Each structure stands twice: as structure tokens, then as C-alpha cells.
Amino acid sequence: MSAIDSLPPLRQVIASHQLSARKSLGQNFLLDLNLTAKIARQAGDLSGCDVLEIGPGPGGLTRGLLAEGARRVVAVEKDSRCIPALEEIRAAYPDRLEIVQGDALEIDPLAYLTPPIRIAANLPYNVGTELLVRWLTPPEWPPFWQSLTLMFQREVAERIVAKPGSKTYGRLAILSQWRTEARIVLSLPPEAFTPPPKVSSAVVHLTALPEPRYPADAQILSRVVAAAFNQRRKMLRAALKGVAPDIEDRLLAAGIQPTDRAEQVSLEAFCALAREIAS
Ligand code: SAM
């Protein structure tokens, strides 16, 4: 028995279903159910929500989310070996767990979810950033989710919450902070996982803002920011040369010095520049 439910401990689940961790699937499992319940609590009030979980593996976080009161959990797992272990959780929580076997990059989760929706995941590192960028760049805002509670390598978590002037400030910070409130809520050492990864990890909680912090066209902002940070050592007048013919004038009109470098420019100023370019 574990502290949070009547199912067997995760070590036993892994042994009985022979779930040896596969590096190719980014498998670093959390086996401490008190820790997975703690991560689930960072996601906020789950009682009236459907929770989308990507990569449940043997189900540690899934059990945390259910024990913490999620109305329903929709768990998308690529590794078919994990499905029988997840079926045992489904039997213990009737009507509250839907298991979807497949690749999260290819499945449309909306087919399985009813709003309000939160997303929580100990993401496979190989697909984590791509999923985050997709969730942050939907065709319409507000998005289909209210919040994201996601485990990342510490270095990626720092890029999400980075402020201007820091080495980690870049496209991910702008994308995240433009339309969400993002903060690191938990730090985890490698030993929290089995097998331990090479690096530390952190949980980031992102709450969707009802509307962007500053007005800007999403596609223009994205193009400007990508060009600016692709050549982050260059002055902006050079890095953004291809974005608009009169880029020096546009930079000045947005209150940015053409000799500045991308990492010195605030989110607000990037949005002003995107508006200048659109006009
Ligand atoms: N959530 C579990 C935990 O906390 O112990 C497992 C986390 S492990 C870091 C990542 C999980 O994502 C693995 O179970 C892996 O099989 C699964 N996975 C990897 N790539 C995936 C993909 N493209 N779509 C869905 N699941 C994937």
C-alpha cells in the first residue's frame, strides 16, 4: 500500500510489468507517490477539471492527480508496455481515467477532453519543448487549457522564466511570458528519478492569461523574436535586417536602440516592435 491510494507501490508495479526504463522514450520514472501528489497539488484545484497527462509511464503522477481529486485524467502514453499498469489504476478509479495509447505529437487530445482543462506532465525530455511551444502558440487565445504544470530539465525551466539581461533569456521566455504567468514551483535533484538523469529538473507552472500581456500579432512577434535570437550576439539592426527594409526606423519607433542586442530587449519592447512592423 502506498500513502495516497490502495494500489501497490510503483517499484512493485514496475517489477510485475517488467517496465525497464527505455532511454529512447525519455523514461525517468518518479516512484515516490508523495512527491507525485505534491506535483499534482502545484496544478491547482483539479476537482472540476479534466487533466491531460502526457507520458504517464507506470502511473506515478497519474495516481497523484487522481488522488488529488482530478475530475478525469486523460493519459497519453506511447509505450504499449505501460498500458496494463495504467489499466490497474483505471480499475481503482472507475470512470476517472482514460488511457490513450499513442504519440502525443500526433494525437488530438481535444477529442477526449471536456473543459475546463489543465495539463500536467513529467514530460519525456525529447518531446517536452516541442509540446510546450505548440500549447503556447494555438491559432486562438485563450487556449483550450487553463494551466500547464510541467517537469523539465532545470536548464529548460530557467529559459521559460528568464528575464532580459540573462543568458537564458530568449524565444522560449518571450513565448511563455507573453500570454502566461510562468514560475518555477519545484526543483528536483536527479536522484528523485529512476533511473536518475544526468541533470537536475524543475516543475514549471504556467497559467494562461485571458489575453496577451501586450498587444501584438502572434506571427509577426514570433518571426521577429526568432530572427533576433537566432543571431543573439549581433546588434538588432543587423540581426533583423531581413525582417523589414527600414528596420532601424522601426526599432527607434518602438523605443529600441538599433545597436542593442536581443537579450537586452524586454517583452514589452518586442511587442511594440511587432506592432511597428505590422503597421
Ligand atoms: N509520468 C511518469 C513518471 O513521472 O514517472 C513517466 C515520465 S517519463 C520522464 C516520460 C514518459 O513519456 C514515458 O512513460 C514515455 O514512455 C512517455 N513518452 C515518450 N515519448 C512520448 C510521446 N511522444 N507521446 C506520449 N508519451 C511519450
PDB file of C-alpha atoms and ligand atoms in Angstrom:
ATOM      1  CA  MET A   1       0.000   0.000   0.000  1.00  0.00           C
ATOM      2  CA  SER A   2       1.175   3.494  -0.717  1.00  0.00           C
ATOM      3  CA  ALA A   3       0.330   6.587   1.310  1.00  0.00           C
ATOM      4  CA  ILE A   4      -2.004   8.034  -1.311  1.00  0.00           C
ATOM      5  CA  ASP A   5      -4.089   5.090  -2.577  1.00  0.00           C
ATOM      6  CA  SER A   6      -4.653   1.362  -2.184  1.00  0.00           C
ATOM      7  CA  LEU A   7      -2.672   0.358  -5.280  1.00  0.00           C
ATOM      8  CA  PRO A   8       0.735  -1.372  -5.000  1.00  0.00           C
ATOM      9  CA  PRO A   9       3.957   0.671  -4.666  1.00  0.00           C
ATOM     10  CA  LEU A  10       5.444   1.748  -8.006  1.00  0.00           C
ATOM     11  CA  ARG A  11       8.562  -0.420  -7.635  1.00  0.00           C
ATOM     12  CA  GLN A  12       6.265  -3.434  -7.463  1.00  0.00           C
ATOM     13  CA  VAL A  13       4.239  -2.212 -10.468  1.00  0.00           C
ATOM     14  CA  ILE A  14       7.446  -1.773 -12.495  1.00  0.00           C
ATOM     15  CA  ALA A  15       8.737  -5.204 -11.500  1.00  0.00           C
ATOM     16  CA  SER A  16       5.489  -7.045 -12.169  1.00  0.00           C
ATOM     17  CA  HIS A  17       5.003  -5.412 -15.592  1.00  0.00           C
ATOM     18  CA  GLN A  18       8.733  -5.567 -16.438  1.00  0.00           C
ATOM     19  CA  LEU A  19       8.918  -1.865 -17.251  1.00  0.00           C
ATOM     20  CA  SER A  20      12.672  -1.487 -17.648  1.00  0.00           C
ATOM     21  CA  ALA A  21      13.291   2.194 -18.486  1.00  0.00           C
ATOM     22  CA  ARG A  22      13.992   2.990 -22.143  1.00  0.00           C
ATOM     23  CA  LYS A  23      16.249   5.921 -22.907  1.00  0.00           C
ATOM     24  CA  SER A  24      14.786   6.333 -26.399  1.00  0.00           C
ATOM     25  CA  LEU A  25      11.411   7.182 -24.789  1.00  0.00           C
ATOM     26  CA  GLY A  26      12.922   9.560 -22.218  1.00  0.00           C
ATOM     27  CA  GLN A  27      11.895   7.223 -19.399  1.00  0.00           C
ATOM     28  CA  ASN A  28      12.979   8.514 -15.988  1.00  0.00           C
ATOM     29  CA  PHE A  29      10.255   7.460 -13.594  1.00  0.00           C
ATOM     30  CA  LEU A  30       9.092   9.093 -10.376  1.00  0.00           C
ATOM     31  CA  LEU A  31       8.491   6.353  -7.824  1.00  0.00           C
ATOM     32  CA  ASP A  32       7.707   8.416  -4.717  1.00  0.00           C
ATOM     33  CA  LEU A  33       3.925   8.840  -4.642  1.00  0.00           C
ATOM     34  CA  ASN A  34       4.119  11.583  -2.035  1.00  0.00           C
ATOM     35  CA  LEU A  35       6.253  13.536  -4.496  1.00  0.00           C
ATOM     36  CA  THR A  36       3.862  12.908  -7.411  1.00  0.00           C
ATOM     37  CA  ALA A  37       0.939  14.049  -5.218  1.00  0.00           C
ATOM     38  CA  LYS A  38       2.958  17.184  -4.373  1.00  0.00           C
ATOM     39  CA  ILE A  39       3.470  17.881  -8.091  1.00  0.00           C
ATOM     40  CA  ALA A  40      -0.259  17.318  -8.690  1.00  0.00           C
ATOM     41  CA  ARG A  41      -1.044  19.915  -5.999  1.00  0.00           C
ATOM     42  CA  GLN A  42       1.010  22.502  -7.918  1.00  0.00           C
ATOM     43  CA  ALA A  43      -1.538  22.206 -10.740  1.00  0.00           C
ATOM     44  CA  GLY A  44      -4.187  23.972  -8.655  1.00  0.00           C
ATOM     45  CA  ASP A  45      -7.742  22.889  -7.891  1.00  0.00           C
ATOM     46  CA  LEU A  46      -8.314  19.811 -10.013  1.00  0.00           C
ATOM     47  CA  SER A  47     -11.740  18.863  -8.699  1.00  0.00           C
ATOM     48  CA  GLY A  48     -13.803  20.374 -11.525  1.00  0.00           C
ATOM     49  CA  CYS A  49     -11.220  19.791 -14.270  1.00  0.00           C
ATOM     50  CA  ASP A  50     -10.197  17.297 -16.884  1.00  0.00           C
ATOM     51  CA  VAL A  51      -6.428  16.847 -16.729  1.00  0.00           C
ATOM     52  CA  LEU A  52      -4.393  15.949 -19.806  1.00  0.00           C
ATOM     53  CA  GLU A  53      -1.290  13.989 -18.819  1.00  0.00           C
ATOM     54  CA  ILE A  54       1.377  13.208 -21.401  1.00  0.00           C
ATOM     55  CA  GLY A  55       3.626  10.206 -20.760  1.00  0.00           C
ATOM     56  CA  PRO A  56       2.104   8.601 -17.646  1.00  0.00           C
ATOM     57  CA  GLY A  57       4.563   5.654 -17.778  1.00  0.00           C
ATOM     58  CA  PRO A  58       3.825   3.338 -14.829  1.00  0.00           C
ATOM     59  CA  GLY A  59       1.390   5.946 -13.482  1.00  0.00           C
ATOM     60  CA  GLY A  60       3.051   7.730 -10.558  1.00  0.00           C
ATOM     61  CA  LEU A  61       1.839  11.206 -11.492  1.00  0.00           C
ATOM     62  CA  THR A  62      -1.460   9.785 -12.779  1.00  0.00           C
ATOM     63  CA  ARG A  63      -2.131   8.396  -9.303  1.00  0.00           C
ATOM     64  CA  GLY A  64      -1.119  11.729  -7.756  1.00  0.00           C
ATOM     65  CA  LEU A  65      -3.556  13.618  -9.997  1.00  0.00           C
ATOM     66  CA  LEU A  66      -6.416  11.212  -9.246  1.00  0.00           C
ATOM     67  CA  ALA A  67      -5.714  11.142  -5.505  1.00  0.00           C
ATOM     68  CA  GLU A  68      -5.668  14.958  -5.512  1.00  0.00           C
ATOM     69  CA  GLY A  69      -9.206  14.947  -6.900  1.00  0.00           C
ATOM     70  CA  ALA A  70      -8.990  15.437 -10.684  1.00  0.00           C
ATOM     71  CA  ARG A  71     -12.456  15.038 -12.203  1.00  0.00           C
ATOM     72  CA  ARG A  72     -10.922  12.986 -15.038  1.00  0.00           C
ATOM     73  CA  VAL A  73      -7.417  12.266 -16.271  1.00  0.00           C
ATOM     74  CA  VAL A  74      -6.729  11.631 -19.951  1.00  0.00           C
ATOM     75  CA  ALA A  75      -3.312   9.960 -20.121  1.00  0.00           C
ATOM     76  CA  VAL A  76      -1.480   9.707 -23.467  1.00  0.00           C
ATOM     77  CA  GLU A  77       1.315   7.104 -23.441  1.00  0.00           C
ATOM     78  CA  LYS A  78       3.440   5.943 -26.370  1.00  0.00           C
ATOM     79  CA  ASP A  79       4.893   2.823 -24.733  1.00  0.00           C
ATOM     80  CA  SER A  80       2.418  -0.075 -25.021  1.00  0.00           C
ATOM     81  CA  ARG A  81       4.218  -1.913 -22.182  1.00  0.00           C
ATOM     82  CA  CYS A  82       2.783   0.662 -19.717  1.00  0.00           C
ATOM     83  CA  ILE A  83      -0.866   0.144 -20.674  1.00  0.00           C
ATOM     84  CA  PRO A  84      -1.600  -2.891 -18.403  1.00  0.00           C
ATOM     85  CA  ALA A  85      -0.177  -0.993 -15.392  1.00  0.00           C
ATOM     86  CA  LEU A  86      -2.377   2.002 -16.252  1.00  0.00           C
ATOM     87  CA  GLU A  87      -5.410  -0.294 -16.615  1.00  0.00           C
ATOM     88  CA  GLU A  88      -4.968  -1.257 -12.962  1.00  0.00           C
ATOM     89  CA  ILE A  89      -5.202   2.408 -11.984  1.00  0.00           C
ATOM     90  CA  ARG A  90      -8.289   2.826 -14.146  1.00  0.00           C
ATOM     91  CA  ALA A  91      -9.956  -0.077 -12.290  1.00  0.00           C
ATOM     92  CA  ALA A  92      -9.207   1.602  -8.934  1.00  0.00           C
ATOM     93  CA  TYR A  93     -10.699   4.929 -10.116  1.00  0.00           C
ATOM     94  CA  PRO A  94     -13.798   3.940 -12.126  1.00  0.00           C
ATOM     95  CA  ASP A  95     -14.814   6.422 -14.864  1.00  0.00           C
ATOM     96  CA  ARG A  96     -11.996   8.841 -13.982  1.00  0.00           C
ATOM     97  CA  LEU A  97      -9.072   7.654 -16.127  1.00  0.00           C
ATOM     98  CA  GLU A  98      -8.992   7.466 -19.908  1.00  0.00           C
ATOM     99  CA  ILE A  99      -5.893   5.839 -21.369  1.00  0.00           C
ATOM    100  CA  VAL A 100      -4.883   6.795 -24.893  1.00  0.00           C
ATOM    101  CA  GLN A 101      -2.067   4.801 -26.419  1.00  0.00           C
ATOM    102  CA  GLY A 102      -0.101   6.769 -29.000  1.00  0.00           C
ATOM    103  CA  ASP A 103       2.315   9.578 -29.754  1.00  0.00           C
ATOM    104  CA  ALA A 104       1.363  12.877 -28.070  1.00  0.00           C
ATOM    105  CA  LEU A 105       2.808  14.741 -31.069  1.00  0.00           C
ATOM    106  CA  GLU A 106       0.241  13.105 -33.331  1.00  0.00           C
ATOM    107  CA  ILE A 107      -2.889  12.777 -31.185  1.00  0.00           C
ATOM    108  CA  ASP A 108      -5.546  15.495 -30.945  1.00  0.00           C
ATOM    109  CA  PRO A 109      -6.265  15.487 -27.201  1.00  0.00           C
ATOM    110  CA  LEU A 110      -9.358  17.678 -27.569  1.00  0.00           C
ATOM    111  CA  ALA A 111     -11.278  14.675 -28.846  1.00  0.00           C
ATOM    112  CA  TYR A 112     -11.037  13.214 -25.328  1.00  0.00           C
ATOM    113  CA  LEU A 113     -11.369  16.290 -23.112  1.00  0.00           C
ATOM    114  CA  THR A 114     -14.161  18.443 -21.691  1.00  0.00           C
ATOM    115  CA  PRO A 115     -13.352  21.975 -20.394  1.00  0.00           C
ATOM    116  CA  PRO A 116     -12.151  23.237 -18.013  1.00  0.00           C
ATOM    117  CA  ILE A 117      -8.851  21.568 -18.841  1.00  0.00           C
ATOM    118  CA  ARG A 118      -5.468  21.586 -17.123  1.00  0.00           C
ATOM    119  CA  ILE A 119      -2.319  19.901 -18.412  1.00  0.00           C
ATOM    120  CA  ALA A 120       0.148  18.179 -16.096  1.00  0.00           C
ATOM    121  CA  ALA A 121       3.104  16.043 -17.109  1.00  0.00           C
ATOM    122  CA  ASN A 122       6.509  14.704 -16.307  1.00  0.00           C
ATOM    123  CA  LEU A 123       7.368  15.187 -19.946  1.00  0.00           C
ATOM    124  CA  PRO A 124       9.633  12.979 -21.980  1.00  0.00           C
ATOM    125  CA  TYR A 125      12.594  15.321 -22.470  1.00  0.00           C
ATOM    126  CA  ASN A 126      12.820  14.540 -26.168  1.00  0.00           C
ATOM    127  CA  VAL A 127       9.364  15.990 -26.932  1.00  0.00           C
ATOM    128  CA  GLY A 128       8.839  18.382 -23.991  1.00  0.00           C
ATOM    129  CA  THR A 129       9.863  21.671 -25.606  1.00  0.00           C
ATOM    130  CA  GLU A 130       8.016  20.924 -28.830  1.00  0.00           C
ATOM    131  CA  LEU A 131       4.776  20.219 -26.931  1.00  0.00           C
ATOM    132  CA  LEU A 132       5.204  23.371 -24.832  1.00  0.00           C
ATOM    133  CA  VAL A 133       5.673  25.537 -27.936  1.00  0.00           C
ATOM    134  CA  ARG A 134       2.571  24.000 -29.527  1.00  0.00           C
ATOM    135  CA  TRP A 135       0.497  24.659 -26.391  1.00  0.00           C
ATOM    136  CA  LEU A 136       1.770  28.256 -26.282  1.00  0.00           C
ATOM    137  CA  THR A 137       1.051  29.003 -29.950  1.00  0.00           C
ATOM    138  CA  PRO A 138      -2.523  27.910 -30.703  1.00  0.00           C
ATOM    139  CA  PRO A 139      -4.423  29.643 -33.520  1.00  0.00           C
ATOM    140  CA  GLU A 140      -6.707  31.344 -30.960  1.00  0.00           C
ATOM    141  CA  TRP A 141      -6.125  32.763 -27.474  1.00  0.00           C
ATOM    142  CA  PRO A 142      -7.197  31.905 -24.757  1.00  0.00           C
ATOM    143  CA  PRO A 143      -6.080  28.320 -25.444  1.00  0.00           C
ATOM    144  CA  PHE A 144      -8.003  25.116 -24.663  1.00  0.00           C
ATOM    145  CA  TRP A 145      -6.124  24.747 -21.345  1.00  0.00           C
ATOM    146  CA  GLN A 146      -6.184  26.844 -18.174  1.00  0.00           C
ATOM    147  CA  SER A 147      -2.770  25.883 -16.856  1.00  0.00           C
ATOM    148  CA  LEU A 148       0.303  23.778 -17.621  1.00  0.00           C
ATOM    149  CA  THR A 149       2.234  22.077 -14.809  1.00  0.00           C
ATOM    150  CA  LEU A 150       5.275  20.543 -16.446  1.00  0.00           C
ATOM    151  CA  MET A 151       8.536  18.902 -15.465  1.00  0.00           C
ATOM    152  CA  PHE A 152      11.569  19.994 -17.478  1.00  0.00           C
ATOM    153  CA  GLN A 153      15.312  19.808 -17.265  1.00  0.00           C
ATOM    154  CA  ARG A 154      16.275  22.663 -14.930  1.00  0.00           C
ATOM    155  CA  GLU A 155      18.006  24.485 -17.790  1.00  0.00           C
ATOM    156  CA  VAL A 156      14.801  24.498 -19.897  1.00  0.00           C
ATOM    157  CA  ALA A 157      12.718  25.623 -16.891  1.00  0.00           C
ATOM    158  CA  GLU A 158      15.107  28.562 -16.445  1.00  0.00           C
ATOM    159  CA  ARG A 159      14.734  29.509 -20.113  1.00  0.00           C
ATOM    160  CA  ILE A 160      10.936  29.651 -19.673  1.00  0.00           C
ATOM    161  CA  VAL A 161      11.025  32.118 -16.745  1.00  0.00           C
ATOM    162  CA  ALA A 162      14.166  34.065 -17.797  1.00  0.00           C
ATOM    163  CA  LYS A 163      14.228  37.871 -17.679  1.00  0.00           C
ATOM    164  CA  PRO A 164      16.040  40.280 -20.047  1.00  0.00           C
ATOM    165  CA  GLY A 165      19.771  40.535 -19.494  1.00  0.00           C
ATOM    166  CA  SER A 166      20.226  36.881 -18.585  1.00  0.00           C
ATOM    167  CA  LYS A 167      21.928  34.286 -20.780  1.00  0.00           C
ATOM    168  CA  THR A 168      18.843  32.064 -20.706  1.00  0.00           C
ATOM    169  CA  TYR A 169      16.504  34.829 -21.956  1.00  0.00           C
ATOM    170  CA  GLY A 170      15.275  34.006 -25.452  1.00  0.00           C
ATOM    171  CA  ARG A 171      12.413  32.804 -27.622  1.00  0.00           C
ATOM    172  CA  LEU A 172      11.020  30.414 -25.010  1.00  0.00           C
ATOM    173  CA  ALA A 173      10.850  33.191 -22.369  1.00  0.00           C
ATOM    174  CA  ILE A 174       9.043  35.551 -24.754  1.00  0.00           C
ATOM    175  CA  LEU A 175       6.601  32.897 -25.967  1.00  0.00           C
ATOM    176  CA  SER A 176       5.836  31.814 -22.396  1.00  0.00           C
ATOM    177  CA  GLN A 177       5.631  35.195 -20.694  1.00  0.00           C
ATOM    178  CA  TRP A 178       3.679  36.992 -23.406  1.00  0.00           C
ATOM    179  CA  ARG A 179       0.493  35.082 -22.730  1.00  0.00           C
ATOM    180  CA  THR A 180       1.032  33.202 -19.450  1.00  0.00           C
ATOM    181  CA  GLU A 181       2.158  33.755 -15.888  1.00  0.00           C
ATOM    182  CA  ALA A 182       5.097  31.335 -15.593  1.00  0.00           C
ATOM    183  CA  ARG A 183       7.012  30.324 -12.466  1.00  0.00           C
ATOM    184  CA  ILE A 184       9.224  27.515 -11.234  1.00  0.00           C
ATOM    185  CA  VAL A 185       7.349  25.832  -8.390  1.00  0.00           C
ATOM    186  CA  LEU A 186       9.528  22.839  -7.526  1.00  0.00           C
ATOM    187  CA  SER A 187      13.153  21.770  -8.039  1.00  0.00           C
ATOM    188  CA  LEU A 188      14.133  18.114  -8.142  1.00  0.00           C
ATOM    189  CA  PRO A 189      17.587  16.505  -7.965  1.00  0.00           C
ATOM    190  CA  PRO A 190      18.483  13.654 -10.352  1.00  0.00           C
ATOM    191  CA  GLU A 191      18.015  11.102  -7.519  1.00  0.00           C
ATOM    192  CA  ALA A 192      14.265  11.804  -7.462  1.00  0.00           C
ATOM    193  CA  PHE A 193      14.016   9.699 -10.653  1.00  0.00           C
ATOM    194  CA  THR A 194      14.640   6.066 -11.548  1.00  0.00           C
ATOM    195  CA  PRO A 195      16.990   5.849 -13.353  1.00  0.00           C
ATOM    196  CA  PRO A 196      18.463   9.245 -12.383  1.00  0.00           C
ATOM    197  CA  PRO A 197      19.012  11.549 -15.391  1.00  0.00           C
ATOM    198  CA  LYS A 198      22.328  13.410 -15.779  1.00  0.00           C
ATOM    199  CA  VAL A 199      20.799  16.799 -14.905  1.00  0.00           C
ATOM    200  CA  SER A 200      18.505  18.382 -12.302  1.00  0.00           C
ATOM    201  CA  SER A 201      14.842  19.013 -13.076  1.00  0.00           C
ATOM    202  CA  ALA A 202      12.207  21.579 -12.185  1.00  0.00           C
ATOM    203  CA  VAL A 203       8.435  21.862 -12.372  1.00  0.00           C
ATOM    204  CA  VAL A 204       7.113  24.970 -14.110  1.00  0.00           C
ATOM    205  CA  HIS A 205       3.524  26.160 -13.625  1.00  0.00           C
ATOM    206  CA  LEU A 206       2.120  28.350 -16.410  1.00  0.00           C
ATOM    207  CA  THR A 207      -1.322  29.955 -16.071  1.00  0.00           C
ATOM    208  CA  ALA A 208      -2.957  31.168 -19.278  1.00  0.00           C
ATOM    209  CA  LEU A 209      -3.708  34.910 -19.169  1.00  0.00           C
ATOM    210  CA  PRO A 210      -7.136  35.859 -20.541  1.00  0.00           C
ATOM    211  CA  GLU A 211      -5.363  37.968 -23.160  1.00  0.00           C
ATOM    212  CA  PRO A 212      -1.745  38.696 -24.104  1.00  0.00           C
ATOM    213  CA  ARG A 213       0.200  40.952 -21.746  1.00  0.00           C
ATOM    214  CA  TYR A 214       0.831  43.452 -24.598  1.00  0.00           C
ATOM    215  CA  PRO A 215      -0.913  43.647 -27.971  1.00  0.00           C
ATOM    216  CA  ALA A 216       0.968  42.185 -30.950  1.00  0.00           C
ATOM    217  CA  ASP A 217       0.341  39.931 -33.913  1.00  0.00           C
ATOM    218  CA  ALA A 218       1.439  36.440 -32.848  1.00  0.00           C
ATOM    219  CA  GLN A 219       3.075  35.524 -36.156  1.00  0.00           C
ATOM    220  CA  ILE A 220       4.995  38.785 -36.532  1.00  0.00           C
ATOM    221  CA  LEU A 221       6.157  38.652 -32.909  1.00  0.00           C
ATOM    222  CA  SER A 222       7.294  35.071 -33.384  1.00  0.00           C
ATOM    223  CA  ARG A 223       9.206  35.948 -36.601  1.00  0.00           C
ATOM    224  CA  VAL A 224      10.895  38.975 -35.003  1.00  0.00           C
ATOM    225  CA  VAL A 225      11.896  37.104 -31.868  1.00  0.00           C
ATOM    226  CA  ALA A 226      13.198  34.091 -33.817  1.00  0.00           C
ATOM    227  CA  ALA A 227      15.341  36.347 -36.056  1.00  0.00           C
ATOM    228  CA  ALA A 228      16.581  38.438 -33.106  1.00  0.00           C
ATOM    229  CA  PHE A 229      17.685  35.469 -31.001  1.00  0.00           C
ATOM    230  CA  ASN A 230      19.000  33.348 -33.885  1.00  0.00           C
ATOM    231  CA  GLN A 231      21.878  35.819 -34.020  1.00  0.00           C
ATOM    232  CA  ARG A 232      21.780  36.940 -30.405  1.00  0.00           C
ATOM    233  CA  ARG A 233      25.344  38.318 -30.401  1.00  0.00           C
ATOM    234  CA  LYS A 234      24.608  40.673 -33.297  1.00  0.00           C
ATOM    235  CA  MET A 235      23.157  44.156 -32.943  1.00  0.00           C
ATOM    236  CA  LEU A 236      19.464  44.175 -33.735  1.00  0.00           C
ATOM    237  CA  ARG A 237      19.842  46.352 -36.831  1.00  0.00           C
ATOM    238  CA  ALA A 238      21.923  43.524 -38.326  1.00  0.00           C
ATOM    239  CA  ALA A 239      20.054  40.546 -36.855  1.00  0.00           C
ATOM    240  CA  LEU A 240      16.683  41.898 -38.065  1.00  0.00           C
ATOM    241  CA  LYS A 241      17.870  43.141 -41.458  1.00  0.00           C
ATOM    242  CA  GLY A 242      15.739  40.592 -43.301  1.00  0.00           C
ATOM    243  CA  VAL A 243      12.564  41.294 -41.288  1.00  0.00           C
ATOM    244  CA  ALA A 244      11.778  44.787 -42.619  1.00  0.00           C
ATOM    245  CA  PRO A 245      13.662  47.044 -45.094  1.00  0.00           C
ATOM    246  CA  ASP A 246      13.544  50.090 -42.784  1.00  0.00           C
ATOM    247  CA  ILE A 247      14.335  48.153 -39.622  1.00  0.00           C
ATOM    248  CA  GLU A 248      16.410  50.933 -37.965  1.00  0.00           C
ATOM    249  CA  ASP A 249      13.444  53.336 -38.124  1.00  0.00           C
ATOM    250  CA  ARG A 250      11.077  50.662 -36.829  1.00  0.00           C
ATOM    251  CA  LEU A 251      13.395  49.842 -33.931  1.00  0.00           C
ATOM    252  CA  LEU A 252      13.671  53.514 -32.975  1.00  0.00           C
ATOM    253  CA  ALA A 253       9.886  53.961 -33.237  1.00  0.00           C
ATOM    254  CA  ALA A 254       9.471  51.032 -30.834  1.00  0.00           C
ATOM    255  CA  GLY A 255      11.895  52.679 -28.386  1.00  0.00           C
ATOM    256  CA  ILE A 256      14.717  50.183 -29.072  1.00  0.00           C
ATOM    257  CA  GLN A 257      18.284  51.236 -29.911  1.00  0.00           C
ATOM    258  CA  PRO A 258      19.354  49.619 -33.211  1.00  0.00           C
ATOM    259  CA  THR A 259      22.697  48.821 -31.546  1.00  0.00           C
ATOM    260  CA  ASP A 260      21.019  46.805 -28.763  1.00  0.00           C
ATOM    261  CA  ARG A 261      21.244  43.021 -28.726  1.00  0.00           C
ATOM    262  CA  ALA A 262      18.191  40.769 -28.414  1.00  0.00           C
ATOM    263  CA  GLU A 263      18.850  39.756 -24.827  1.00  0.00           C
ATOM    264  CA  GLN A 264      18.613  43.402 -23.664  1.00  0.00           C
ATOM    265  CA  VAL A 265      15.110  43.911 -25.097  1.00  0.00           C
ATOM    266  CA  SER A 266      12.060  43.495 -22.863  1.00  0.00           C
ATOM    267  CA  LEU A 267       8.935  41.585 -23.833  1.00  0.00           C
ATOM    268  CA  GLU A 268       7.015  44.870 -23.927  1.00  0.00           C
ATOM    269  CA  ALA A 269       9.538  46.368 -26.387  1.00  0.00           C
ATOM    270  CA  PHE A 270       9.456  43.272 -28.645  1.00  0.00           C
ATOM    271  CA  CYS A 271       5.648  43.628 -28.768  1.00  0.00           C
ATOM    272  CA  ALA A 272       5.985  47.341 -29.637  1.00  0.00           C
ATOM    273  CA  LEU A 273       8.391  46.391 -32.443  1.00  0.00           C
ATOM    274  CA  ALA A 274       5.976  43.746 -33.766  1.00  0.00           C
ATOM    275  CA  ARG A 275       3.245  46.426 -33.857  1.00  0.00           C
ATOM    276  CA  GLU A 276       5.566  48.864 -35.674  1.00  0.00           C
ATOM    277  CA  ILE A 277       6.395  46.232 -38.286  1.00  0.00           C
ATOM    278  CA  ALA A 278       2.697  45.364 -38.721  1.00  0.00           C
ATOM    279  CA  SER A 279       1.681  48.991 -39.231  1.00  0.00           C
TER     280      SER A 279
HETATM  281  N1  SAM B   1       4.966  10.227 -15.819  1.00  0.00           N
HETATM  282  C1  SAM B   1       5.858   9.133 -15.484  1.00  0.00           C
HETATM  283  C2  SAM B   1       6.564   9.439 -14.198  1.00  0.00           C
HETATM  284  O1  SAM B   1       6.508  10.602 -13.776  1.00  0.00           O
HETATM  285  O2  SAM B   1       7.193   8.543 -13.627  1.00  0.00           O
HETATM  286  C3  SAM B   1       6.846   8.869 -16.617  1.00  0.00           C
HETATM  287  C4  SAM B   1       7.680  10.060 -17.041  1.00  0.00           C
HETATM  288  S1  SAM B   1       8.928   9.685 -18.235  1.00  0.00           S
HETATM  289  C5  SAM B   1      10.007  11.076 -17.982  1.00  0.00           C
HETATM  290  C6  SAM B   1       8.227  10.110 -19.815  1.00  0.00           C
HETATM  291  C7  SAM B   1       7.094   9.200 -20.298  1.00  0.00           C
HETATM  292  O3  SAM B   1       6.636   9.685 -21.574  1.00  0.00           O
HETATM  293  C8  SAM B   1       7.458   7.749 -20.543  1.00  0.00           C
HETATM  294  O4  SAM B   1       6.481   6.923 -19.981  1.00  0.00           O
HETATM  295  C9  SAM B   1       7.485   7.592 -22.059  1.00  0.00           C
HETATM  296  O5  SAM B   1       7.168   6.293 -22.495  1.00  0.00           O
HETATM  297  C10 SAM B   1       6.436   8.596 -22.486  1.00  0.00           C
HETATM  298  N2  SAM B   1       6.625   9.123 -23.855  1.00  0.00           N
HETATM  299  C11 SAM B   1       7.779   9.363 -24.520  1.00  0.00           C
HETATM  300  N3  SAM B   1       7.542   9.922 -25.719  1.00  0.00           N
HETATM  301  C12 SAM B   1       6.190  10.063 -25.817  1.00  0.00           C
HETATM  302  C13 SAM B   1       5.318  10.583 -26.807  1.00  0.00           C
HETATM  303  N4  SAM B   1       5.803  11.083 -27.952  1.00  0.00           N
HETATM  304  N5  SAM B   1       3.980  10.569 -26.581  1.00  0.00           N
HETATM  305  C14 SAM B   1       3.486  10.061 -25.416  1.00  0.00           C
HETATM  306  N6  SAM B   1       4.273   9.561 -24.438  1.00  0.00           N
HETATM  307  C15 SAM B   1       5.594   9.555 -24.630  1.00  0.00           C
END
